[in-house]
Amino acid sequence: MIRRTSALLVVLALVFTGTACSPVKDDGSTTAKALAAALASHTVGEIVFDKPGAEVQKELSELSKGIDPVWPQVSVDSVVPGDGDTARVSLNYAWNIPKLAKPWTYKTGADMKRDGDAWTVTWTPEMLEPSLKAGERLAIETMYGQRASILAADGEAIVKDRPVKTVGINKAGLSDAEAEASANALAAVVGIDTAGYLAKVKVYGPVAFVDAITLRVEAFDALDQAALTGIKGFLTTPGTLPLAPSRSFAQAILGTVREASAEDIEKSKGQVVAGQTVGASGLQAAFDAQLAGTPGVTVVATAAPAASTASPSASPSAGTADAGTSPVANPAPPRILFSEAPVNGQDLKTTLVPTLQTAAEDSLAGVKTQSSIVVLRPSTGAILASANGPDSNGYNTAFLGQYAPGSTFKIATSLGLFRLGMNPTSTVSCTPEFTADGKKFFNTPGYAASATGEITLTTAVAHSCNTAFVSQFDKLAQDKLADAAGALGIGLTNDLGLDAFTGAVPRDSAGTEHAASMIGQGKVQVSPLAMATLMASVVKGTTVVPQLVDGRDGKATPAGGAPLTEKEAGDLRTMMRAVVTDGYLGILADLSGTAAIGKTGTAEYGTDTPPRTHSWVIAAQGDIAVAVFVEDGDLGAVTGGPLARAMLAAAAGG
């Protein structure tokens, strides 16, 4: 350790008054500040102690090992002169322990003795904490409260602790060859990566339980039990995990939890510790802090571990004994220095209705392409269900998908035409083809000949005449089309609590691209959630803001343009009723209760000949709005119609 020289202190103590005056001796303040800085960084630096600096650094490192990376801020409270050339430094400690609202604070001190023009600090463990004794170490223990539940709209828990079984191999009594054979056999039965599990089994100790997978009880029961019991060392341990009613239930929304990984811990900068359950995706991740609550912490002083290699007869000489590092032969139980109890997490209430969520997932179970169903309550914007088909493979197609809406977008186009002075009885021309800026547009194959020629706008919507809408492209400017879509909720800004795409309608499309926009093609993009919002807005008569978390203010901002009026919405509802009574959604005509309304859509995509098509249906009955999307489907009425009917029937209780 480098001792400060008198010359250095003289330079630090110079008082400049035009010319250098006689040096003033340091009263200990400079050394005290340097000591506080050294303790705060737990690096002794150039502080001079009454024992070799390397020994002090070793002791300081040992003391902090059990509590790192948590470490305090240290500042000087006062320096009080003592008898002769001594002084007592009072130090303020403030430990900012992760997730605790208030720091752990206290005062302690250190003694100093003048050595010429410098000061020597007397090292003792009490310098870190006033009650710390020789041979003790600091340690921090974390306690967790109860992770809260994710609730349904009725307040019942969707995600709650449910029984699970952890499956693995108990290596006790197995030879290496037997353990390897058992690992291979177990991996095959439970369907996990064989090489990865085998590597894990090899690195675990000779009597360890090596977990392979944690399963819901029903999933475990479905395994080949005879094959499992035939595996040497096979073992299961019971437990619980916060889980939804089934593995697929609202998976993309609710998300999952896991035990904190090394990466989680590293990224958290002390906010997450080993053994902690953390949200891995969905609402579990987005609202992890609320659901997890605040961990409790206890800081303790523990006895240093006995040195296993020390000679029984060895004892340090009186001149070199290290009171701070000597292990305690008969360690006392840990002493609590500070404790803060954990705070349980707070439940997160969603707007989901489990019966409708299950109905939506059951409806999509057999769909062999990405798909989704979204159900909204127009009066409140509550998302009652949001399901993705199995071929979405965990992707939240309902919220994040970006697709051309096809003819369902004709509802927005119709609103734009209303604002030019048209109404449901206005006449438009439906021809077999229409050329816009050099590109030919056609109606769907099999389009009804009876709905061609000069027809009302209502008939054009009911039968989805492409050419009737494209023919208006030179009258309805692209920015006005975007405004109309915005009035129906397309492109609004709203924080649901999860990422969501609310749609995008370009404002500068021109020529062929603008013409294509009139029928929901071109660069118009929406998500199933966006189209459910459009449908809900038509029902309510004002722009609906979707809501997923009960009571959450998403600070919604409309996309722009004039707001939707009840008169406009009423006219749209009139035309959408005709889709059921006279058009392609006759499948909804016999639903009991309030009259159903809707619109079908088919959007071409890809480069195949003929093109592949997205299948859409938006529909509503009473205070229920539904959007159905199938990425690779037939006509909207063919693929989406039965799905929409099933959801409206489920919402009505039949």
Tab-separated table of C-alpha atoms in Angstrom, residues 175-597:
chain	number	residue	atom	x	y	z
A	175	SER	CA	-24.015	-46.330	-12.464
A	176	ASP	CA	-22.988	-43.851	-15.140
A	177	ALA	CA	-24.196	-46.236	-17.824
A	178	GLU	CA	-27.552	-46.743	-16.071
A	179	ALA	CA	-28.014	-43.005	-15.589
A	180	GLU	CA	-27.318	-42.429	-19.292
A	181	ALA	CA	-29.774	-45.128	-20.339
A	182	SER	CA	-32.440	-43.749	-18.001
A	183	ALA	CA	-31.934	-40.213	-19.297
A	184	ASN	CA	-32.368	-41.376	-22.898
A	185	ALA	CA	-35.497	-43.332	-22.032
A	186	LEU	CA	-37.096	-40.519	-20.012
A	187	ALA	CA	-36.396	-37.900	-22.686
A	188	ALA	CA	-38.135	-40.081	-25.249
A	189	VAL	CA	-41.238	-40.579	-23.085
A	190	VAL	CA	-41.709	-36.914	-22.122
A	191	GLY	CA	-40.653	-35.536	-25.510
A	192	ILE	CA	-37.672	-33.332	-24.638
A	193	ASP	CA	-34.272	-32.887	-26.284
A	194	THR	CA	-32.369	-36.085	-25.517
A	195	ALA	CA	-28.853	-34.700	-25.972
A	196	GLY	CA	-29.544	-31.698	-23.774
A	197	TYR	CA	-31.022	-33.760	-20.956
A	198	LEU	CA	-28.252	-36.335	-21.137
A	199	ALA	CA	-25.648	-33.576	-20.797
A	200	LYS	CA	-27.510	-32.244	-17.761
A	201	VAL	CA	-27.590	-35.689	-16.134
A	202	LYS	CA	-23.840	-36.108	-16.653
A	203	VAL	CA	-22.881	-32.855	-14.929
A	204	TYR	CA	-25.115	-33.354	-11.891
A	205	GLY	CA	-23.703	-35.041	-8.796
A	206	PRO	CA	-23.833	-38.822	-8.210
A	207	VAL	CA	-26.871	-38.667	-5.886
A	208	ALA	CA	-28.698	-35.723	-7.467
A	209	PHE	CA	-32.283	-35.526	-8.680
A	210	VAL	CA	-32.031	-34.238	-12.255
A	211	ASP	CA	-35.289	-32.630	-13.358
A	212	ALA	CA	-36.349	-33.131	-16.962
A	213	ILE	CA	-39.650	-31.271	-17.270
A	214	THR	CA	-42.461	-29.859	-15.150
A	215	LEU	CA	-45.938	-30.852	-16.302
A	216	ARG	CA	-49.513	-30.181	-15.361
A	217	VAL	CA	-50.940	-33.172	-13.527
A	218	GLU	CA	-53.280	-33.967	-16.422
A	219	ALA	CA	-50.372	-33.818	-18.889
A	220	PHE	CA	-48.329	-36.138	-16.667
A	221	ASP	CA	-51.241	-38.567	-16.363
A	222	ALA	CA	-51.466	-38.723	-20.162
A	223	LEU	CA	-47.900	-40.059	-20.436
A	224	ASP	CA	-47.088	-43.745	-20.816
A	225	GLN	CA	-47.042	-44.651	-17.123
A	226	ALA	CA	-45.757	-48.172	-17.707
A	227	ALA	CA	-42.804	-46.817	-19.671
A	228	LEU	CA	-42.046	-44.303	-16.922
A	229	THR	CA	-42.093	-46.782	-14.066
A	230	GLY	CA	-39.790	-49.065	-16.038
A	231	ILE	CA	-37.043	-46.427	-16.085
A	232	LYS	CA	-34.403	-46.932	-13.383
A	233	GLY	CA	-34.225	-43.955	-11.047
A	234	PHE	CA	-37.428	-42.373	-12.373
A	235	LEU	CA	-38.842	-39.928	-9.841
A	236	THR	CA	-41.493	-37.224	-9.682
A	237	THR	CA	-41.878	-34.415	-7.179
A	238	PRO	CA	-45.182	-32.576	-6.655
A	239	GLY	CA	-45.495	-28.810	-6.639
A	240	THR	CA	-47.568	-25.871	-7.820
A	241	LEU	CA	-47.137	-23.179	-10.440
A	242	PRO	CA	-49.293	-20.179	-11.380
A	243	LEU	CA	-51.100	-21.517	-14.451
A	244	ALA	CA	-54.192	-20.930	-16.585
A	245	PRO	CA	-56.971	-23.558	-16.780
A	246	SER	CA	-55.281	-25.227	-19.743
A	247	ARG	CA	-51.966	-24.987	-21.530
A	248	SER	CA	-53.448	-23.101	-24.494
A	249	PHE	CA	-55.961	-20.922	-22.632
A	250	ALA	CA	-55.379	-17.309	-23.739
A	251	GLN	CA	-51.709	-18.220	-23.888
A	252	ALA	CA	-50.567	-15.256	-25.955
A	253	ILE	CA	-52.346	-12.826	-23.625
A	254	LEU	CA	-51.758	-14.314	-20.192
A	255	GLY	CA	-48.192	-15.365	-20.903
A	256	THR	CA	-46.018	-17.629	-18.784
A	257	VAL	CA	-43.750	-17.525	-15.754
A	258	ARG	CA	-40.435	-19.195	-15.089
A	259	GLU	CA	-37.738	-19.367	-12.482
A	260	ALA	CA	-35.282	-16.551	-13.057
A	261	SER	CA	-32.460	-17.538	-15.379
A	262	ALA	CA	-28.877	-16.342	-15.150
A	263	GLU	CA	-29.670	-13.938	-17.993
A	264	ASP	CA	-32.717	-12.559	-16.134
A	265	ILE	CA	-30.590	-11.958	-13.049
A	266	GLU	CA	-27.790	-10.291	-14.998
A	267	LYS	CA	-30.127	-7.990	-16.927
A	268	SER	CA	-32.035	-6.943	-13.813
A	269	LYS	CA	-29.004	-5.256	-12.178
A	270	GLY	CA	-29.916	-6.594	-8.780
A	271	GLN	CA	-33.702	-6.445	-9.167
A	272	VAL	CA	-34.006	-10.207	-9.693
A	273	VAL	CA	-32.262	-12.898	-7.662
A	274	ALA	CA	-31.818	-16.650	-7.992
A	275	GLY	CA	-34.946	-18.636	-7.169
A	276	GLN	CA	-37.339	-15.812	-8.024
A	277	THR	CA	-40.356	-16.467	-10.237
A	278	VAL	CA	-40.546	-13.952	-13.063
A	279	GLY	CA	-42.987	-13.271	-15.868
A	280	ALA	CA	-41.643	-14.596	-19.152
A	281	SER	CA	-44.255	-13.313	-21.622
A	282	GLY	CA	-47.699	-11.770	-22.008
A	283	LEU	CA	-49.388	-10.086	-19.064
A	284	GLN	CA	-47.204	-12.084	-16.683
A	285	ALA	CA	-44.179	-10.208	-18.033
A	286	ALA	CA	-45.840	-6.841	-18.714
A	287	PHE	CA	-47.237	-6.631	-15.165
A	288	ASP	CA	-44.534	-8.633	-13.430
A	289	ALA	CA	-43.860	-5.985	-10.771
A	290	GLN	CA	-47.528	-5.793	-9.776
A	291	LEU	CA	-48.066	-9.554	-9.776
A	292	ALA	CA	-44.813	-10.403	-8.004
A	293	GLY	CA	-45.138	-7.838	-5.251
A	294	THR	CA	-42.081	-6.761	-3.296
A	295	PRO	CA	-39.618	-9.359	-2.011
A	296	GLY	CA	-38.734	-9.186	1.656
A	297	VAL	CA	-35.080	-9.077	2.611
A	298	THR	CA	-33.141	-9.873	5.738
A	299	VAL	CA	-29.540	-8.834	6.181
A	300	VAL	CA	-27.737	-11.026	8.684
A	301	ALA	CA	-24.328	-11.376	10.250
A	302	THR	CA	-23.107	-14.946	9.981
A	303	ALA	CA	-20.042	-16.680	11.329
A	304	ALA	CA	-17.213	-17.150	8.864
A	305	PRO	CA	-16.900	-20.761	7.702
A	306	ALA	CA	-14.290	-22.811	9.486
A	307	ALA	CA	-11.076	-23.273	7.515
A	308	SER	CA	-11.065	-26.954	6.609
A	309	THR	CA	-7.352	-26.972	5.790
A	310	ALA	CA	-6.146	-25.355	9.005
A	311	SER	CA	-3.807	-27.330	11.296
A	312	PRO	CA	-5.377	-28.042	14.738
A	313	SER	CA	-2.233	-26.834	16.501
A	314	ALA	CA	-1.688	-23.775	14.364
A	315	SER	CA	-2.269	-20.421	15.985
A	316	PRO	CA	-1.224	-16.983	14.796
A	317	SER	CA	1.248	-14.989	16.799
A	318	ALA	CA	-0.038	-12.075	18.866
A	319	GLY	CA	1.586	-9.635	16.483
A	320	THR	CA	-0.018	-10.987	13.313
A	321	ALA	CA	-3.441	-12.288	14.443
A	322	ASP	CA	-6.260	-11.225	12.081
A	323	ALA	CA	-9.265	-10.648	14.290
A	324	GLY	CA	-11.397	-9.864	11.277
A	325	THR	CA	-10.810	-13.044	9.290
A	326	SER	CA	-10.446	-15.784	11.894
A	327	PRO	CA	-13.289	-18.320	11.535
A	328	VAL	CA	-15.494	-19.056	14.497
A	329	ALA	CA	-15.033	-22.606	15.780
A	330	ASN	CA	-18.570	-22.942	17.126
A	331	PRO	CA	-20.560	-20.500	15.017
A	332	ALA	CA	-23.565	-18.810	16.570
A	333	PRO	CA	-26.806	-18.584	14.642
A	334	PRO	CA	-27.056	-15.663	12.200
A	335	ARG	CA	-27.870	-12.306	13.768
A	336	ILE	CA	-30.499	-10.187	12.043
A	337	LEU	CA	-29.192	-6.717	11.272
A	338	PHE	CA	-32.071	-5.536	9.113
A	339	SER	CA	-35.345	-7.074	7.979
A	340	GLU	CA	-38.202	-5.996	5.727
A	341	ALA	CA	-41.175	-8.334	5.274
A	342	PRO	CA	-42.282	-9.268	1.741
A	343	VAL	CA	-45.363	-7.682	0.233
A	344	ASN	CA	-47.697	-9.960	-1.698
A	345	GLY	CA	-48.442	-9.139	-5.328
A	346	GLN	CA	-51.663	-7.469	-6.401
A	347	ASP	CA	-54.150	-9.288	-8.611
A	348	LEU	CA	-54.513	-8.146	-12.211
A	349	LYS	CA	-58.106	-8.101	-13.398
A	350	THR	CA	-58.714	-8.571	-17.096
A	351	THR	CA	-61.855	-8.197	-19.192
A	352	LEU	CA	-61.750	-11.812	-20.393
A	353	VAL	CA	-64.789	-14.069	-20.054
A	354	PRO	CA	-63.508	-17.660	-19.703
A	355	THR	CA	-66.554	-19.317	-21.312
A	356	LEU	CA	-66.185	-17.160	-24.431
A	357	GLN	CA	-62.412	-17.603	-24.478
A	358	THR	CA	-62.846	-21.372	-24.358
A	359	ALA	CA	-65.522	-21.253	-27.069
A	360	ALA	CA	-63.211	-19.225	-29.322
A	361	GLU	CA	-60.305	-21.606	-28.812
A	362	ASP	CA	-62.509	-24.648	-29.391
A	363	SER	CA	-63.814	-23.091	-32.626
A	364	LEU	CA	-60.274	-22.612	-33.958
A	365	ALA	CA	-58.941	-25.992	-32.810
A	366	GLY	CA	-59.260	-27.591	-36.253
A	367	VAL	CA	-58.051	-24.648	-38.367
A	368	LYS	CA	-54.821	-25.598	-40.149
A	369	THR	CA	-53.361	-22.131	-40.685
A	370	GLN	CA	-52.799	-19.036	-38.574
A	371	SER	CA	-56.134	-17.801	-37.313
A	372	SER	CA	-57.816	-15.799	-34.599
A	373	ILE	CA	-61.117	-14.712	-33.102
A	374	VAL	CA	-61.594	-11.496	-31.129
A	375	VAL	CA	-64.779	-10.704	-29.200
A	376	LEU	CA	-65.466	-7.164	-27.920
A	377	ARG	CA	-68.254	-5.587	-25.895
A	378	PRO	CA	-69.009	-2.377	-27.829
A	379	SER	CA	-70.541	-0.507	-24.878
A	380	THR	CA	-67.295	-0.665	-22.883
A	381	GLY	CA	-64.583	-1.764	-25.305
A	382	ALA	CA	-63.879	-4.787	-23.094
A	383	ILE	CA	-62.062	-7.610	-24.879
A	384	LEU	CA	-64.138	-10.619	-23.837
A	385	ALA	CA	-62.082	-13.182	-25.733
A	386	SER	CA	-58.996	-13.214	-27.911
A	387	ALA	CA	-57.999	-16.593	-29.247
A	388	ASN	CA	-55.382	-17.756	-31.710
A	389	GLY	CA	-55.522	-21.052	-33.543
A	390	PRO	CA	-52.970	-23.803	-32.895
A	391	ASP	CA	-51.114	-23.019	-36.135
A	392	SER	CA	-50.293	-19.552	-34.819
A	393	ASN	CA	-47.788	-21.475	-32.667
A	394	GLY	CA	-47.999	-19.109	-29.728
A	395	TYR	CA	-47.854	-15.945	-31.842
A	396	ASN	CA	-50.479	-13.365	-30.921
A	397	THR	CA	-52.066	-13.191	-34.362
A	398	ALA	CA	-55.129	-11.461	-32.914
A	399	PHE	CA	-53.177	-8.462	-31.609
A	400	LEU	CA	-50.065	-8.350	-33.755
A	401	GLY	CA	-51.061	-9.739	-37.155
A	402	GLN	CA	-50.841	-7.281	-40.041
A	403	TYR	CA	-53.052	-8.260	-42.937
A	404	ALA	CA	-55.083	-6.744	-45.761
A	405	PRO	CA	-58.737	-6.654	-44.581
A	406	GLY	CA	-60.288	-7.170	-47.984
A	407	SER	CA	-63.971	-6.413	-48.333
A	408	THR	CA	-64.589	-5.950	-44.600
A	409	PHE	CA	-62.885	-2.586	-45.171
A	410	LYS	CA	-65.767	-1.554	-47.439
A	411	ILE	CA	-67.495	-0.450	-44.238
A	412	ALA	CA	-64.830	2.245	-43.807
A	413	THR	CA	-65.064	3.100	-47.506
A	414	SER	CA	-68.834	3.425	-47.161
A	415	LEU	CA	-68.366	5.869	-44.290
A	416	GLY	CA	-66.056	7.910	-46.498
A	417	LEU	CA	-68.708	7.930	-49.233
A	418	PHE	CA	-71.376	9.035	-46.735
A	419	ARG	CA	-69.201	12.043	-46.004
A	420	LEU	CA	-69.321	12.921	-49.698
A	421	GLY	CA	-73.125	13.065	-49.520
A	422	MET	CA	-74.055	9.457	-50.295
A	423	ASN	CA	-76.365	7.258	-48.188
A	424	PRO	CA	-77.473	3.593	-48.122
A	425	THR	CA	-79.927	4.160	-50.991
A	426	SER	CA	-77.487	6.046	-53.230
A	427	THR	CA	-76.927	4.452	-56.634
A	428	VAL	CA	-73.582	3.003	-57.712
A	429	SER	CA	-72.592	1.053	-60.800
A	430	CYS	CA	-71.599	-2.605	-60.368
A	431	THR	CA	-69.971	-3.835	-63.575
A	432	PRO	CA	-68.129	-7.128	-64.221
A	433	GLU	CA	-64.865	-5.201	-64.333
A	434	PHE	CA	-63.524	-1.707	-63.799
A	435	THR	CA	-60.220	-0.231	-64.911
A	436	ALA	CA	-58.548	2.189	-62.523
A	437	ASP	CA	-55.357	3.891	-63.658
A	438	GLY	CA	-54.668	1.072	-66.121
A	439	LYS	CA	-55.377	-1.824	-63.769
A	440	LYS	CA	-58.467	-4.019	-64.116
A	441	PHE	CA	-60.461	-4.906	-61.021
A	442	PHE	CA	-63.009	-7.757	-61.006
A	443	ASN	CA	-65.711	-9.077	-58.759
A	444	THR	CA	-65.370	-12.369	-56.942
A	445	PRO	CA	-65.925	-15.445	-59.140
A	446	GLY	CA	-69.558	-16.486	-58.949
A	447	TYR	CA	-70.753	-12.977	-58.158
A	448	ALA	CA	-74.584	-12.815	-58.434
A	449	ALA	CA	-75.670	-11.401	-61.792
A	450	SER	CA	-78.837	-10.092	-60.135
A	451	ALA	CA	-76.722	-7.657	-58.115
A	452	THR	CA	-75.039	-6.000	-61.104
A	453	GLY	CA	-75.814	-2.817	-62.987
A	454	GLU	CA	-77.141	0.254	-61.225
A	455	ILE	CA	-77.613	-0.854	-57.608
A	456	THR	CA	-77.907	0.795	-54.214
A	457	LEU	CA	-74.887	1.196	-51.981
A	458	THR	CA	-76.631	-1.201	-49.570
A	459	THR	CA	-76.772	-3.891	-52.249
A	460	ALA	CA	-73.132	-3.245	-53.114
A	461	VAL	CA	-72.214	-3.913	-49.488
A	462	ALA	CA	-74.535	-6.911	-49.105
A	463	HIS	CA	-73.103	-8.636	-52.201
A	464	SER	CA	-69.641	-7.079	-51.870
A	465	CYS	CA	-69.340	-5.597	-55.353
A	466	ASN	CA	-65.682	-4.679	-55.835
A	467	THR	CA	-66.156	-2.635	-58.972
A	468	ALA	CA	-68.837	-0.432	-57.406
A	469	PHE	CA	-66.406	0.698	-54.715
A	470	VAL	CA	-63.312	0.929	-56.903
A	471	SER	CA	-65.279	3.121	-59.347
A	472	GLN	CA	-65.512	5.792	-56.620
A	473	PHE	CA	-61.738	6.064	-56.131
A	474	ASP	CA	-61.445	9.342	-58.038
A	475	LYS	CA	-64.149	10.896	-55.824
A	476	LEU	CA	-63.013	9.738	-52.380
A	477	ALA	CA	-59.466	10.991	-51.773
A	478	GLN	CA	-57.039	8.675	-50.013
A	479	ASP	CA	-56.658	10.950	-46.979
A	480	LYS	CA	-60.453	11.097	-46.584
A	481	LEU	CA	-60.562	7.295	-46.751
A	482	ALA	CA	-57.929	7.173	-44.001
A	483	ASP	CA	-59.987	9.625	-41.929
A	484	ALA	CA	-63.077	7.432	-42.263
A	485	ALA	CA	-61.138	4.361	-41.153
A	486	GLY	CA	-59.743	6.337	-38.219
A	487	ALA	CA	-63.267	7.288	-37.111
A	488	LEU	CA	-63.960	3.547	-36.816
A	489	GLY	CA	-60.884	2.967	-34.643
A	490	ILE	CA	-58.366	1.893	-37.289
A	491	GLY	CA	-54.940	3.255	-36.362
A	492	LEU	CA	-55.843	4.652	-32.936
A	493	THR	CA	-53.103	4.888	-30.326
A	494	ASN	CA	-53.941	3.002	-27.158
A	495	ASP	CA	-51.874	1.204	-24.516
A	496	LEU	CA	-53.655	-2.070	-23.796
A	497	GLY	CA	-50.905	-3.315	-21.517
A	498	LEU	CA	-49.664	-5.583	-24.306
A	499	ASP	CA	-48.310	-4.681	-27.724
A	500	ALA	CA	-51.052	-4.441	-30.324
A	501	PHE	CA	-51.302	-3.303	-33.935
A	502	THR	CA	-54.410	-1.170	-34.429
A	503	GLY	CA	-54.114	-0.875	-38.187
A	504	ALA	CA	-52.615	1.501	-40.724
A	505	VAL	CA	-54.177	3.199	-43.735
A	506	PRO	CA	-51.721	5.206	-45.858
A	507	ARG	CA	-52.702	8.794	-46.549
A	508	ASP	CA	-50.693	9.226	-49.732
A	509	SER	CA	-51.600	6.216	-51.887
A	510	ALA	CA	-52.399	7.216	-55.455
A	511	GLY	CA	-53.570	5.667	-58.707
A	512	THR	CA	-53.898	1.896	-58.677
A	513	GLU	CA	-52.813	1.666	-55.063
A	514	HIS	CA	-55.501	4.146	-54.000
A	515	ALA	CA	-58.108	2.215	-55.998
A	516	ALA	CA	-57.058	-1.008	-54.278
A	517	SER	CA	-57.396	0.704	-50.889
A	518	MET	CA	-61.109	1.199	-51.569
A	519	ILE	CA	-61.628	-2.564	-51.219
A	520	GLY	CA	-59.144	-3.168	-48.387
A	521	GLN	CA	-56.161	-4.120	-50.531
A	522	GLY	CA	-53.112	-2.071	-51.553
A	523	LYS	CA	-51.172	-1.039	-48.462
A	524	VAL	CA	-54.096	-1.101	-46.018
A	525	GLN	CA	-53.139	-3.266	-43.032
A	526	VAL	CA	-55.149	-4.328	-39.984
A	527	SER	CA	-55.102	-6.841	-37.161
A	528	PRO	CA	-58.089	-8.964	-36.108
A	529	LEU	CA	-58.292	-6.757	-32.996
A	530	ALA	CA	-58.499	-3.674	-35.228
A	531	MET	CA	-61.397	-5.145	-37.215
A	532	ALA	CA	-63.228	-6.117	-34.018
A	533	THR	CA	-62.781	-2.487	-32.957
A	534	LEU	CA	-64.261	-1.286	-36.272
A	535	MET	CA	-67.254	-3.581	-35.814
A	536	ALA	CA	-67.743	-2.458	-32.206
A	537	SER	CA	-67.573	1.207	-33.230
A	538	VAL	CA	-70.355	0.687	-35.770
A	539	VAL	CA	-72.495	-0.890	-33.043
A	540	LYS	CA	-71.837	1.782	-30.420
A	541	GLY	CA	-72.038	4.767	-32.738
A	542	THR	CA	-68.749	6.251	-31.517
A	543	THR	CA	-65.146	5.143	-31.751
A	544	VAL	CA	-64.570	2.242	-29.367
A	545	VAL	CA	-61.309	1.978	-27.434
A	546	PRO	CA	-60.422	-1.675	-26.714
A	547	GLN	CA	-59.657	-2.540	-23.103
A	548	LEU	CA	-57.922	-5.666	-21.803
A	549	VAL	CA	-56.948	-4.758	-18.227
A	550	ASP	CA	-59.848	-3.584	-16.102
A	551	GLY	CA	-59.569	0.074	-15.134
A	552	ARG	CA	-56.429	0.728	-17.181
A	553	ASP	CA	-56.215	4.126	-18.854
A	554	GLY	CA	-54.557	3.481	-22.193
A	555	LYS	CA	-54.412	7.216	-22.983
A	556	ALA	CA	-56.128	6.570	-26.308
A	557	THR	CA	-55.640	9.007	-29.177
A	558	PRO	CA	-57.832	8.746	-32.309
A	559	ALA	CA	-56.134	8.364	-35.659
A	560	GLY	CA	-57.519	11.711	-36.859
A	561	GLY	CA	-60.388	13.091	-38.872
A	562	ALA	CA	-63.977	13.809	-37.887
A	563	PRO	CA	-65.438	11.495	-35.218
A	564	LEU	CA	-68.086	8.935	-36.059
A	565	THR	CA	-71.684	10.104	-35.586
A	566	GLU	CA	-74.692	8.024	-34.553
A	567	LYS	CA	-76.389	8.856	-37.868
A	568	GLU	CA	-73.402	7.526	-39.817
A	569	ALA	CA	-73.223	4.412	-37.637
A	570	GLY	CA	-76.945	3.806	-38.048
A	571	ASP	CA	-76.634	3.884	-41.829
A	572	LEU	CA	-73.706	1.465	-41.668
A	573	ARG	CA	-75.736	-0.888	-39.470
A	574	THR	CA	-78.573	-0.769	-42.009
A	575	MET	CA	-76.254	-1.906	-44.797
A	576	MET	CA	-74.595	-4.560	-42.614
A	577	ARG	CA	-77.989	-6.000	-41.743
A	578	ALA	CA	-78.571	-6.454	-45.473
A	579	VAL	CA	-75.420	-8.621	-45.608
A	580	VAL	CA	-77.318	-11.057	-43.342
A	581	THR	CA	-80.766	-10.806	-44.913
A	582	ASP	CA	-79.792	-10.513	-48.585
A	583	GLY	CA	-76.071	-11.199	-48.864
A	584	TYR	CA	-73.357	-13.649	-47.913
A	585	LEU	CA	-73.957	-13.948	-44.146
A	586	GLY	CA	-77.331	-15.682	-44.243
A	587	ILE	CA	-75.857	-18.172	-41.778
A	588	LEU	CA	-76.500	-15.549	-39.083
A	589	ALA	CA	-80.125	-14.893	-40.055
A	590	ASP	CA	-81.754	-17.415	-37.718
A	591	LEU	CA	-79.852	-16.462	-34.561
A	592	SER	CA	-82.334	-15.814	-31.789
A	593	GLY	CA	-82.444	-12.426	-30.121
A	594	THR	CA	-81.358	-9.090	-31.513
A	595	ALA	CA	-80.860	-8.920	-35.282
A	596	ALA	CA	-77.311	-9.823	-36.303
A	597	ILE	CA	-75.254	-7.681	-38.672
